[in-house]
mmCIF file of C-alpha atoms in Angstrom:
data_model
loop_
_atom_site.group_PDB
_atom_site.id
_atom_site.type_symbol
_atom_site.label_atom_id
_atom_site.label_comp_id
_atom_site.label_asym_id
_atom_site.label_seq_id
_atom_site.Cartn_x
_atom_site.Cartn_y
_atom_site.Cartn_z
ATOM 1 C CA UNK A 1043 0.000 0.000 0.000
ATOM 2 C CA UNK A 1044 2.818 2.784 0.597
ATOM 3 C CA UNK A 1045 4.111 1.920 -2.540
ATOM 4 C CA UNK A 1046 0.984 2.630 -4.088
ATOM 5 C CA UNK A 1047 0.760 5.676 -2.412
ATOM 6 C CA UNK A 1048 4.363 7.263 -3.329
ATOM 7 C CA UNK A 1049 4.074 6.207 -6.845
ATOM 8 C CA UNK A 1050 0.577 8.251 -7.316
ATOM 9 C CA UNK A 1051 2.080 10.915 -5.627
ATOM 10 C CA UNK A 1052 4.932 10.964 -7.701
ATOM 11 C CA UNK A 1053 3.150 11.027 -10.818
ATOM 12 C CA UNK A 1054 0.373 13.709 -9.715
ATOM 13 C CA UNK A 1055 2.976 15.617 -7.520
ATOM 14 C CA UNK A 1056 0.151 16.838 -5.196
ATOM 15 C CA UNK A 1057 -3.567 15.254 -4.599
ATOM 16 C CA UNK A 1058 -6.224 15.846 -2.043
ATOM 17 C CA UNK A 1059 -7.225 13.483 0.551
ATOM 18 C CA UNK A 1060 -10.157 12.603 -1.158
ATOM 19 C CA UNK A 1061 -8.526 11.835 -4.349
ATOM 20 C CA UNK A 1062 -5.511 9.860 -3.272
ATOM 21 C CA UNK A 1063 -7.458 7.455 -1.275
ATOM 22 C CA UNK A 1064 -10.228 6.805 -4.685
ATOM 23 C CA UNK A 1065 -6.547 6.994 -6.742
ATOM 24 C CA UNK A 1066 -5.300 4.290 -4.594
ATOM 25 C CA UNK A 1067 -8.409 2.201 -3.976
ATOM 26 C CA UNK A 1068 -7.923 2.524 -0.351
ATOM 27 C CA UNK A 1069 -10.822 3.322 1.922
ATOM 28 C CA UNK A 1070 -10.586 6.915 3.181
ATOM 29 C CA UNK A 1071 -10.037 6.162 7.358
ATOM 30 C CA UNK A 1072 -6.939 3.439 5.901
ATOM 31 C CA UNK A 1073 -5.342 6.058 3.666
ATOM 32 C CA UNK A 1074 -5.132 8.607 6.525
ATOM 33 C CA UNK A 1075 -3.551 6.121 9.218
ATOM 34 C CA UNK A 1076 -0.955 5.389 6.165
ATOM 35 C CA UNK A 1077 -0.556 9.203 5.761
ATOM 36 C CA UNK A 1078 0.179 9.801 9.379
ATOM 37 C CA UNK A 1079 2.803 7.326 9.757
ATOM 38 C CA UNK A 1080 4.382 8.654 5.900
ATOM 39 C CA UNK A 1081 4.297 12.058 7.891
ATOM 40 C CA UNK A 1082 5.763 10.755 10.963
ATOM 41 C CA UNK A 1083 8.870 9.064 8.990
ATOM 42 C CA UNK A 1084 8.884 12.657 6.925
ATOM 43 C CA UNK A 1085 7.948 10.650 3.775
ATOM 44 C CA UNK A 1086 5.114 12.925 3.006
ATOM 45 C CA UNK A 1087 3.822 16.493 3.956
ATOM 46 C CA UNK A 1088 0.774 18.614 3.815
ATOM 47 C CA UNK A 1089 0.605 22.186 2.120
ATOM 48 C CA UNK A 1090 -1.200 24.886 3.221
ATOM 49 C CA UNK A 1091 -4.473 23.788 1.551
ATOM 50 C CA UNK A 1092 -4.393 20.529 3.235
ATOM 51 C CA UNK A 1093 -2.788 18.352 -0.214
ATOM 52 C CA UNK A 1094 -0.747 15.467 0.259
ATOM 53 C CA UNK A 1095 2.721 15.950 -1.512
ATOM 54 C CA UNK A 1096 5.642 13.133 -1.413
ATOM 55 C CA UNK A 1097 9.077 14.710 0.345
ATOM 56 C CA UNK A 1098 12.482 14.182 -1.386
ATOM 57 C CA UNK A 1099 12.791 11.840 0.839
ATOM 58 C CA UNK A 1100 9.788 9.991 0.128
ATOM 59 C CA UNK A 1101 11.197 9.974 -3.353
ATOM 60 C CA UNK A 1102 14.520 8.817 -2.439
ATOM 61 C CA UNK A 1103 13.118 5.946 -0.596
ATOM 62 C CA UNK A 1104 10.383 4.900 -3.109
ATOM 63 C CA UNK A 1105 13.250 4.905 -6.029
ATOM 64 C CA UNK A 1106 15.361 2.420 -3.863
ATOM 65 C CA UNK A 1107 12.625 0.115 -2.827
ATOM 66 C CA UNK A 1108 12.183 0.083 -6.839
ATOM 67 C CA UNK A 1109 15.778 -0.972 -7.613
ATOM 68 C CA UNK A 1110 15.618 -3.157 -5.246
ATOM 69 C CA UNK A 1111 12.865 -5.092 -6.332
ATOM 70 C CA UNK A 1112 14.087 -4.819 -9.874
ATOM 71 C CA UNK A 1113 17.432 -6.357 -8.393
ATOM 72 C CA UNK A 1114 16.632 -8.749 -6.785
ATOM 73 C CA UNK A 1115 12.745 -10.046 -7.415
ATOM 74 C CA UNK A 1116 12.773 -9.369 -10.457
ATOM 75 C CA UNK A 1117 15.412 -12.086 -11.185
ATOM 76 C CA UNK A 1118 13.625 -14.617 -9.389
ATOM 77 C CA UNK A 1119 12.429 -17.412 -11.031
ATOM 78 C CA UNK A 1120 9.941 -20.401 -9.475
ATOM 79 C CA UNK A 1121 10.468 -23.305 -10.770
ATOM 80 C CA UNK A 1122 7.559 -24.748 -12.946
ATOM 81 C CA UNK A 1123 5.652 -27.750 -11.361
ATOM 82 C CA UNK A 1124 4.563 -30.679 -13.725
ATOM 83 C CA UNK A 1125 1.253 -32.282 -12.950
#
């Protein structure tokens, strides 16, 4: 789910509430618990008119958990099962 949430951030740069949580498909209450712990860890912060915009460091973090996964899951492979 936070991934979900930094990436629409980082494509809309700045979204309402409202919108983030119908954006995300998260329920309004859940996306505001998730918002208060981004905002505690300083991975989001709210503007004066109360929009949700992603930190550099919410940026920073979101890129690595990317690479990461393209490093590493990515490359895995399950082997197939014959029946």
């Amino acid at each position: 789910m936070l991934a979900r949430i930094i990436k629409v951030l980082k494509e809309r740069k700045s979204l309402n509430r409202t919108t983030l949580a119908t954006c995300t498909g998260l329920s309004y209450d859940r996306l505001v618990k998730y918002l208060e712990w981004m905002s505690s860890k300083g991975f989001v912060e709210f503007d004066s008119n109360g929009e949700v915009l992603l930190t550099n460091l919410g940026k920073e973090t979101y890129d690595r958990l990317v690479n990461w996964i393209l490093k590493y899951v990515g490359k895995v492979r399950f082997p197939k099962f014959s029946e």
